[in-house]
Coordinates of C-alpha atoms in Angstrom, one line a residue:
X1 CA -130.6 -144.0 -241.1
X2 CA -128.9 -147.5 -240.2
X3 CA -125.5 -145.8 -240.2
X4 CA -126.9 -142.8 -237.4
X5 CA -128.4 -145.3 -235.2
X6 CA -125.0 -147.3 -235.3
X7 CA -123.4 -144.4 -234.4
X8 CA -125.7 -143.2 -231.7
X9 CA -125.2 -146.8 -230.0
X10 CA -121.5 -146.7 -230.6
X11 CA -121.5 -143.7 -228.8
X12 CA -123.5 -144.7 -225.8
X13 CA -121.5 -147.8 -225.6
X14 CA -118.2 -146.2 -225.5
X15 CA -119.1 -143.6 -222.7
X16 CA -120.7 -146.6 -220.7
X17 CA -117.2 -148.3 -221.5
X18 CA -115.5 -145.6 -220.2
X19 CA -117.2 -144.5 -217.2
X20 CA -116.6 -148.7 -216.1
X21 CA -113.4 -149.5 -217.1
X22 CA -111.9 -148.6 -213.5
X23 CA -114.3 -151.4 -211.6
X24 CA -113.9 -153.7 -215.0
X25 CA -110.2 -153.3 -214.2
X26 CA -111.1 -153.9 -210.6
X27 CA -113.3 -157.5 -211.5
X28 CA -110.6 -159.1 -213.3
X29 CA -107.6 -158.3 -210.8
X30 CA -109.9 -159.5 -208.1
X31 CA -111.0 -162.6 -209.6
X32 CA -107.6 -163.3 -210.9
X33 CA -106.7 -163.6 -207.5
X34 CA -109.3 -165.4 -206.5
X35 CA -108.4 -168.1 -209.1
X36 CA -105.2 -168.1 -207.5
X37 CA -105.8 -168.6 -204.2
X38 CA -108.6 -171.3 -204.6
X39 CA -105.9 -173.0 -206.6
X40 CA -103.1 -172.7 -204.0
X41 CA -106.0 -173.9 -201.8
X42 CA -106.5 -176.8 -203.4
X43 CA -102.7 -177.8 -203.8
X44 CA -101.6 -176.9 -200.0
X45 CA -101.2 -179.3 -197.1
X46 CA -100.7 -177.4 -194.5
X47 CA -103.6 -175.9 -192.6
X48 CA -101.8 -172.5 -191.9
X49 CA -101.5 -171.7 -195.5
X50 CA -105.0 -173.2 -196.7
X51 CA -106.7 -170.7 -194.2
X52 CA -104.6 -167.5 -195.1
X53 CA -105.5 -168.7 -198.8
X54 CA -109.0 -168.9 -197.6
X55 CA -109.3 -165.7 -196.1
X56 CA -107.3 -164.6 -199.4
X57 CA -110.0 -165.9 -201.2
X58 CA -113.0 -164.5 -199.3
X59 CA -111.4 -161.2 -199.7
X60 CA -111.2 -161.5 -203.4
X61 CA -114.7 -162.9 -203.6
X62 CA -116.4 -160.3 -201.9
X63 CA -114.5 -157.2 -204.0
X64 CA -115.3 -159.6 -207.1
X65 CA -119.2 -159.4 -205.6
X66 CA -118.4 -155.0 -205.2
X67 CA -117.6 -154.5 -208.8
X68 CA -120.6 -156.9 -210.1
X69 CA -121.7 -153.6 -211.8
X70 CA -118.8 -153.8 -214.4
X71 CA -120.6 -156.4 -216.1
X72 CA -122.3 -153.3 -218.1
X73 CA -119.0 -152.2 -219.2
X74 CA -118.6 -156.1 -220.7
X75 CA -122.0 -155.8 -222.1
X76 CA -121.0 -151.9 -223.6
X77 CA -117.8 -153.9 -225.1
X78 CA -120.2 -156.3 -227.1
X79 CA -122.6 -153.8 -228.1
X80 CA -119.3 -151.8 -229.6
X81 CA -118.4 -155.4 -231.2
X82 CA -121.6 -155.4 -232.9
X83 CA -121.3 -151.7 -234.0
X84 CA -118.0 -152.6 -235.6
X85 CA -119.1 -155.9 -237.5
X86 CA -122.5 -154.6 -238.6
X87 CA -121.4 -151.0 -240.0
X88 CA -120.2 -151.8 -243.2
X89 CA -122.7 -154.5 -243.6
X90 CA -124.3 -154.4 -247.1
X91 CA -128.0 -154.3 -247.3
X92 CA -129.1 -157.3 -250.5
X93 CA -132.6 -156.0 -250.9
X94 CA -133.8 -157.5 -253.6
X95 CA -136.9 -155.4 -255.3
X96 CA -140.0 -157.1 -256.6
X97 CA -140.8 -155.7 -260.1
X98 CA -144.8 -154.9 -260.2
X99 CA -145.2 -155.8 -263.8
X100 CA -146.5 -159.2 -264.6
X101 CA -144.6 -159.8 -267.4
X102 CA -141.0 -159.0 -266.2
X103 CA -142.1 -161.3 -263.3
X104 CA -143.3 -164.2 -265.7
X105 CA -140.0 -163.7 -267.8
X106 CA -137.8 -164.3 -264.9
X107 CA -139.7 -167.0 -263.9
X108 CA -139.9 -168.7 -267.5
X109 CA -135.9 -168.3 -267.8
X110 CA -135.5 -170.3 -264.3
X111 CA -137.8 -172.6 -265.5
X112 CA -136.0 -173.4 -268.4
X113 CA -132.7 -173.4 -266.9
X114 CA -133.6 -176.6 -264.8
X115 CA -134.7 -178.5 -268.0

């Protein structure tokens, strides 16, 4: 039952993934270039190129601020991360035996072992 609801989120997470990888695509170019230009920014003296860098970076900030959406396509990548690490994951269930004695044996032998 573990293994279908794996599945069924695996699934949901890769259409999501799919149907935002176009304005994911679109988040990092545009804040690659606002890095870029805030950088050049900072490293320019003349007042020319600081406000075409400005204006560069404006740009960039306000397609970065269009494709805020994509963050569900990041989210739909970690959900598929978690699929992946958790689907060959072994359950260690240990079971209680009801009997009294098969309890008091077990607990005798540990018992013993730390004298």
């Amino acid at each position: 039952m573990k293994k279908a609801g794996l599945l069924i989120l695996g699934v949901v997470a890769a259409a999501i993934l799919l149907s935002n990888l176009a304005p994911m695509l679109s988040l990092v170019i545009s804040l690659i270039v606002m890095y870029y230009a805030y950088k050049g920014f900072l490293k320019t003296n003349s007042t020319f190129n600081k406000v075409v860098l400005a204006v560069i970076a404006v740009i960039a900030l306000f397609a970065s601020i269009s494709n805020l959406p994509a963050i569900i396509g990041f989210v739909a990548v970690y959900a598929l991360y978690v699929v992946y690490k958790n689907w060959n994951k072994s359950k260690n269930i240990l079971k209680e035996e009801s009997d009294p004695f098969t309890n008091f044996e077990r607990e005798w032998n540990e018992l013993n072992k730390n004298h």
